[in-house]
JSON list of C-alpha atoms in Angstrom, two decimals:
[
{"chain": "E", "resi": 60, "resn": "PHE", "atom": "CA", "xyz": [-183.74, 31.49, -2.71]},
{"chain": "E", "resi": 61, "resn": "ALA", "atom": "CA", "xyz": [-185.72, 28.40, -3.69]},
{"chain": "E", "resi": 62, "resn": "TYR", "atom": "CA", "xyz": [-187.59, 26.14, -1.31]},
{"chain": "E", "resi": 63, "resn": "ARG", "atom": "CA", "xyz": [-189.60, 22.93, -1.25]},
{"chain": "E", "resi": 64, "resn": "PHE", "atom": "CA", "xyz": [-191.63, 21.68, 1.69]},
{"chain": "E", "resi": 65, "resn": "GLY", "atom": "CA", "xyz": [-193.92, 18.76, 2.47]},
{"chain": "E", "resi": 66, "resn": "TYR", "atom": "CA", "xyz": [-192.27, 15.87, 0.63]},
{"chain": "E", "resi": 67, "resn": "TYR", "atom": "CA", "xyz": [-190.07, 12.84, 1.29]},
{"chain": "E", "resi": 68, "resn": "PHE", "atom": "CA", "xyz": [-187.29, 11.11, -0.62]},
{"chain": "E", "resi": 69, "resn": "LEU", "atom": "CA", "xyz": [-185.55, 7.74, -0.56]},
{"chain": "E", "resi": 70, "resn": "SER", "atom": "CA", "xyz": [-182.02, 8.04, 0.76]},
{"chain": "E", "resi": 71, "resn": "PRO", "atom": "CA", "xyz": [-179.31, 6.34, -1.31]},
{"chain": "E", "resi": 72, "resn": "THR", "atom": "CA", "xyz": [-177.98, 3.26, 0.48]},
{"chain": "E", "resi": 73, "resn": "THR", "atom": "CA", "xyz": [-175.55, 0.47, -0.09]},
{"chain": "E", "resi": 74, "resn": "ASN", "atom": "CA", "xyz": [-177.15, -2.04, -2.39]},
{"chain": "E", "resi": 75, "resn": "TYR", "atom": "CA", "xyz": [-175.50, -5.40, -1.68]},
{"chain": "E", "resi": 76, "resn": "ILE", "atom": "CA", "xyz": [-176.19, -6.55, -5.24]},
{"chain": "E", "resi": 77, "resn": "ASN", "atom": "CA", "xyz": [-174.26, -3.56, -6.65]},
{"chain": "E", "resi": 78, "resn": "LEU", "atom": "CA", "xyz": [-171.57, -4.07, -4.03]},
{"chain": "E", "resi": 79, "resn": "VAL", "atom": "CA", "xyz": [-171.01, -7.69, -5.11]},
{"chain": "E", "resi": 80, "resn": "THR", "atom": "CA", "xyz": [-171.24, -7.09, -8.86]},
{"chain": "E", "resi": 81, "resn": "SER", "atom": "CA", "xyz": [-169.43, -3.74, -9.20]},
{"chain": "E", "resi": 82, "resn": "GLY", "atom": "CA", "xyz": [-167.88, -2.85, -5.83]},
{"chain": "E", "resi": 83, "resn": "VAL", "atom": "CA", "xyz": [-170.00, 0.32, -5.51]},
{"chain": "E", "resi": 84, "resn": "GLY", "atom": "CA", "xyz": [-171.34, 1.19, -2.06]},
{"chain": "E", "resi": 85, "resn": "TYR", "atom": "CA", "xyz": [-172.21, 4.10, 0.24]},
{"chain": "E", "resi": 86, "resn": "GLY", "atom": "CA", "xyz": [-171.02, 5.21, 3.65]},
{"chain": "E", "resi": 87, "resn": "ASP", "atom": "CA", "xyz": [-173.73, 3.26, 5.43]},
{"chain": "E", "resi": 88, "resn": "TYR", "atom": "CA", "xyz": [-171.82, 0.05, 4.62]},
{"chain": "E", "resi": 89, "resn": "ALA", "atom": "CA", "xyz": [-169.30, 0.99, 7.33]},
{"chain": "E", "resi": 90, "resn": "ARG", "atom": "CA", "xyz": [-172.17, 1.17, 9.84]},
{"chain": "E", "resi": 91, "resn": "ARG", "atom": "CA", "xyz": [-173.51, -2.32, 9.02]},
{"chain": "E", "resi": 92, "resn": "TRP", "atom": "CA", "xyz": [-174.12, -5.03, 11.56]},
{"chain": "E", "resi": 93, "resn": "LYS", "atom": "CA", "xyz": [-170.82, -6.92, 11.97]},
{"chain": "E", "resi": 94, "resn": "ASN", "atom": "CA", "xyz": [-170.87, -8.53, 15.42]},
{"chain": "E", "resi": 95, "resn": "SER", "atom": "CA", "xyz": [-173.47, -9.82, 17.80]},
{"chain": "E", "resi": 96, "resn": "GLY", "atom": "CA", "xyz": [-175.02, -6.86, 19.61]},
{"chain": "E", "resi": 97, "resn": "ASP", "atom": "CA", "xyz": [-174.53, -4.43, 16.70]},
{"chain": "E", "resi": 98, "resn": "GLU", "atom": "CA", "xyz": [-178.27, -4.60, 16.02]},
{"chain": "E", "resi": 99, "resn": "LEU", "atom": "CA", "xyz": [-178.69, -2.30, 19.06]},
{"chain": "E", "resi": 100, "resn": "LYS", "atom": "CA", "xyz": [-176.75, 0.54, 17.40]},
{"chain": "E", "resi": 101, "resn": "THR", "atom": "CA", "xyz": [-177.36, 0.18, 13.66]},
{"chain": "E", "resi": 102, "resn": "ASN", "atom": "CA", "xyz": [-180.19, -0.36, 11.19]},
{"chain": "E", "resi": 103, "resn": "VAL", "atom": "CA", "xyz": [-177.89, -1.46, 8.36]},
{"chain": "E", "resi": 104, "resn": "PRO", "atom": "CA", "xyz": [-178.11, -5.26, 7.98]},
{"chain": "E", "resi": 105, "resn": "LYS", "atom": "CA", "xyz": [-175.02, -7.41, 7.99]},
{"chain": "E", "resi": 106, "resn": "PHE", "atom": "CA", "xyz": [-173.54, -8.50, 4.71]},
{"chain": "E", "resi": 107, "resn": "ASP", "atom": "CA", "xyz": [-174.38, -12.15, 4.15]},
{"chain": "E", "resi": 108, "resn": "TYR", "atom": "CA", "xyz": [-172.98, -13.39, 0.85]},
{"chain": "E", "resi": 109, "resn": "SER", "atom": "CA", "xyz": [-175.39, -16.35, 0.82]},
{"chain": "E", "resi": 110, "resn": "ASN", "atom": "CA", "xyz": [-178.43, -14.04, 1.14]},
{"chain": "E", "resi": 111, "resn": "TYR", "atom": "CA", "xyz": [-177.30, -10.65, -0.19]},
{"chain": "E", "resi": 112, "resn": "GLN", "atom": "CA", "xyz": [-179.98, -10.35, -2.89]},
{"chain": "E", "resi": 113, "resn": "SER", "atom": "CA", "xyz": [-182.94, -10.48, -0.51]},
{"chain": "E", "resi": 114, "resn": "LEU", "atom": "CA", "xyz": [-181.08, -8.24, 2.00]},
{"chain": "E", "resi": 115, "resn": "ALA", "atom": "CA", "xyz": [-180.62, -5.61, -0.71]},
{"chain": "E", "resi": 116, "resn": "SER", "atom": "CA", "xyz": [-184.29, -5.54, -1.59]},
{"chain": "E", "resi": 117, "resn": "PHE", "atom": "CA", "xyz": [-185.42, -5.48, 2.04]},
{"chain": "E", "resi": 118, "resn": "TYR", "atom": "CA", "xyz": [-183.04, -2.77, 3.31]},
{"chain": "E", "resi": 119, "resn": "ASN", "atom": "CA", "xyz": [-182.99, -0.45, 0.27]},
{"chain": "E", "resi": 120, "resn": "ASN", "atom": "CA", "xyz": [-186.77, -0.10, 0.25]},
{"chain": "E", "resi": 121, "resn": "SER", "atom": "CA", "xyz": [-187.31, 0.02, 4.00]},
{"chain": "E", "resi": 122, "resn": "GLU", "atom": "CA", "xyz": [-188.93, 2.91, 5.84]},
{"chain": "E", "resi": 123, "resn": "ILE", "atom": "CA", "xyz": [-185.69, 3.77, 7.66]},
{"chain": "E", "resi": 124, "resn": "ASN", "atom": "CA", "xyz": [-184.34, 5.16, 4.36]},
{"chain": "E", "resi": 125, "resn": "VAL", "atom": "CA", "xyz": [-187.28, 7.51, 3.75]},
{"chain": "E", "resi": 126, "resn": "LEU", "atom": "CA", "xyz": [-186.29, 11.03, 4.82]},
{"chain": "E", "resi": 127, "resn": "LYS", "atom": "CA", "xyz": [-188.04, 14.41, 4.89]},
{"chain": "E", "resi": 128, "resn": "GLY", "atom": "CA", "xyz": [-187.05, 16.43, 1.85]},
{"chain": "E", "resi": 129, "resn": "ASP", "atom": "CA", "xyz": [-187.93, 19.92, 3.11]},
{"chain": "E", "resi": 130, "resn": "HIS", "atom": "CA", "xyz": [-185.16, 22.35, 2.27]},
{"chain": "E", "resi": 131, "resn": "ILE", "atom": "CA", "xyz": [-184.18, 25.93, 1.39]},
{"chain": "E", "resi": 132, "resn": "ARG", "atom": "CA", "xyz": [-181.43, 26.52, -1.14]},
{"chain": "E", "resi": 133, "resn": "LEU", "atom": "CA", "xyz": [-179.56, 29.59, -2.32]},
{"chain": "E", "resi": 134, "resn": "GLN", "atom": "CA", "xyz": [-180.17, 29.14, -6.03]},
{"chain": "E", "resi": 135, "resn": "TYR", "atom": "CA", "xyz": [-179.06, 32.37, -7.63]},
{"chain": "E", "resi": 136, "resn": "LEU", "atom": "CA", "xyz": [-177.32, 35.58, -6.59]},
{"chain": "E", "resi": 137, "resn": "ASN", "atom": "CA", "xyz": [-176.84, 38.63, -8.81]},
{"chain": "E", "resi": 138, "resn": "LEU", "atom": "CA", "xyz": [-174.81, 41.68, -7.81]},
{"chain": "E", "resi": 139, "resn": "ALA", "atom": "CA", "xyz": [-174.48, 44.69, -10.10]},
{"chain": "E", "resi": 140, "resn": "TYR", "atom": "CA", "xyz": [-173.29, 48.27, -9.95]},
{"chain": "E", "resi": 141, "resn": "ASN", "atom": "CA", "xyz": [-174.32, 50.87, -12.51]},
{"chain": "E", "resi": 142, "resn": "PHE", "atom": "CA", "xyz": [-171.84, 53.71, -13.11]},
{"chain": "E", "resi": 143, "resn": "SER", "atom": "CA", "xyz": [-174.21, 55.78, -15.31]},
{"chain": "E", "resi": 144, "resn": "ASN", "atom": "CA", "xyz": [-174.67, 58.51, -12.70]},
{"chain": "E", "resi": 145, "resn": "VAL", "atom": "CA", "xyz": [-170.93, 58.80, -12.12]},
{"chain": "E", "resi": 146, "resn": "LEU", "atom": "CA", "xyz": [-169.86, 58.91, -15.79]},
{"chain": "E", "resi": 147, "resn": "GLN", "atom": "CA", "xyz": [-171.75, 62.04, -16.89]},
{"chain": "E", "resi": 148, "resn": "ARG", "atom": "CA", "xyz": [-171.74, 60.70, -20.48]},
{"chain": "E", "resi": 149, "resn": "ARG", "atom": "CA", "xyz": [-168.04, 61.23, -21.17]},
{"chain": "E", "resi": 150, "resn": "ILE", "atom": "CA", "xyz": [-167.28, 57.99, -22.99]},
{"chain": "E", "resi": 151, "resn": "PHE", "atom": "CA", "xyz": [-170.22, 55.72, -22.18]},
{"chain": "E", "resi": 152, "resn": "LYS", "atom": "CA", "xyz": [-173.92, 56.43, -21.95]},
{"chain": "E", "resi": 153, "resn": "SER", "atom": "CA", "xyz": [-174.12, 53.59, -19.45]},
{"chain": "E", "resi": 154, "resn": "LEU", "atom": "CA", "xyz": [-171.65, 51.25, -17.79]},
{"chain": "E", "resi": 155, "resn": "GLU", "atom": "CA", "xyz": [-172.55, 48.38, -15.49]},
{"chain": "E", "resi": 156, "resn": "ILE", "atom": "CA", "xyz": [-170.35, 45.74, -13.83]},
{"chain": "E", "resi": 157, "resn": "TYR", "atom": "CA", "xyz": [-172.14, 42.59, -12.72]},
{"chain": "E", "resi": 158, "resn": "SER", "atom": "CA", "xyz": [-171.51, 39.21, -11.13]},
{"chain": "E", "resi": 159, "resn": "ASN", "atom": "CA", "xyz": [-173.79, 36.16, -11.03]},
{"chain": "E", "resi": 160, "resn": "VAL", "atom": "CA", "xyz": [-173.45, 33.01, -8.96]},
{"chain": "E", "resi": 161, "resn": "ALA", "atom": "CA", "xyz": [-175.75, 29.99, -9.43]},
{"chain": "E", "resi": 162, "resn": "ASN", "atom": "CA", "xyz": [-176.24, 26.70, -7.58]},
{"chain": "E", "resi": 163, "resn": "LEU", "atom": "CA", "xyz": [-174.76, 27.87, -4.30]},
{"chain": "E", "resi": 164, "resn": "GLY", "atom": "CA", "xyz": [-176.23, 25.00, -2.29]},
{"chain": "E", "resi": 165, "resn": "ILE", "atom": "CA", "xyz": [-178.46, 24.15, 0.63]},
{"chain": "E", "resi": 166, "resn": "VAL", "atom": "CA", "xyz": [-179.02, 26.78, 3.34]},
{"chain": "E", "resi": 167, "resn": "TRP", "atom": "CA", "xyz": [-181.29, 24.56, 5.48]},
{"chain": "E", "resi": 168, "resn": "ARG", "atom": "CA", "xyz": [-182.52, 20.97, 5.22]},
{"chain": "E", "resi": 169, "resn": "SER", "atom": "CA", "xyz": [-184.78, 18.88, 7.45]},
{"chain": "E", "resi": 170, "resn": "ASN", "atom": "CA", "xyz": [-182.81, 15.62, 7.20]},
{"chain": "E", "resi": 171, "resn": "ASP", "atom": "CA", "xyz": [-179.96, 14.90, 9.61]},
{"chain": "E", "resi": 172, "resn": "GLU", "atom": "CA", "xyz": [-178.01, 12.90, 7.01]},
{"chain": "E", "resi": 173, "resn": "LYS", "atom": "CA", "xyz": [-176.81, 16.13, 5.33]},
{"chain": "E", "resi": 174, "resn": "LEU", "atom": "CA", "xyz": [-178.15, 14.91, 1.99]},
{"chain": "E", "resi": 175, "resn": "ASP", "atom": "CA", "xyz": [-179.39, 17.21, -0.73]},
{"chain": "E", "resi": 176, "resn": "PRO", "atom": "CA", "xyz": [-182.88, 15.78, -1.33]},
{"chain": "E", "resi": 177, "resn": "GLU", "atom": "CA", "xyz": [-183.01, 16.92, -4.96]},
{"chain": "E", "resi": 178, "resn": "TYR", "atom": "CA", "xyz": [-179.67, 15.30, -5.82]},
{"chain": "E", "resi": 179, "resn": "ALA", "atom": "CA", "xyz": [-179.38, 12.40, -3.34]},
{"chain": "E", "resi": 180, "resn": "GLY", "atom": "CA", "xyz": [-177.18, 9.73, -4.86]},
{"chain": "E", "resi": 181, "resn": "VAL", "atom": "CA", "xyz": [-176.15, 11.81, -7.88]},
{"chain": "E", "resi": 182, "resn": "LEU", "atom": "CA", "xyz": [-173.83, 14.74, -8.41]},
{"chain": "E", "resi": 183, "resn": "ALA", "atom": "CA", "xyz": [-175.40, 18.12, -7.78]},
{"chain": "E", "resi": 184, "resn": "PRO", "atom": "CA", "xyz": [-175.02, 20.81, -10.45]},
{"chain": "E", "resi": 185, "resn": "ARG", "atom": "CA", "xyz": [-171.76, 22.69, -10.25]},
{"chain": "E", "resi": 186, "resn": "LYS", "atom": "CA", "xyz": [-171.59, 26.19, -8.88]},
{"chain": "E", "resi": 187, "resn": "THR", "atom": "CA", "xyz": [-171.25, 28.65, -11.73]},
{"chain": "E", "resi": 188, "resn": "PHE", "atom": "CA", "xyz": [-169.70, 32.09, -11.49]},
{"chain": "E", "resi": 189, "resn": "THR", "atom": "CA", "xyz": [-170.07, 34.84, -14.09]},
{"chain": "E", "resi": 190, "resn": "ILE", "atom": "CA", "xyz": [-168.66, 38.34, -14.21]},
{"chain": "E", "resi": 191, "resn": "GLY", "atom": "CA", "xyz": [-169.25, 40.89, -16.92]},
{"chain": "E", "resi": 192, "resn": "ILE", "atom": "CA", "xyz": [-169.50, 44.44, -18.13]},
{"chain": "E", "resi": 193, "resn": "ARG", "atom": "CA", "xyz": [-172.45, 45.99, -20.00]},
{"chain": "E", "resi": 194, "resn": "SER", "atom": "CA", "xyz": [-172.02, 49.31, -21.70]},
{"chain": "E", "resi": 195, "resn": "THR", "atom": "CA", "xyz": [-173.52, 51.57, -24.33]},
{"chain": "E", "resi": 196, "resn": "PHE", "atom": "CA", "xyz": [-171.72, 54.36, -26.16]}
]
């Protein structure tokens, strides 16, 4: 297990400049202010083409996007079985079968957005699986 406590991170959000220039956005765009009264149920500002550059700067760097980063992750798991006691030195002096798994993911996080604070806005490392045999003759 690996853990980190006592820090904050900036949540990735829809940047209206990137949305206009490249069409790239995040899920918070669907929760934006669209109609009168929406300001009571969302913090995501409306998209205003005439003022999108200042909206992007204001919203992306606002306090509402700062989240607690505390988390516990299952980083690495190793399982092995050694057959040395069972073999009685017939063919092998030792024989071990092992399996390793890395980057299993978050076990617990303090933010309600279900974001991985170490990889928010970017792809997390892939899970890797390894199996093998070690032996000596």
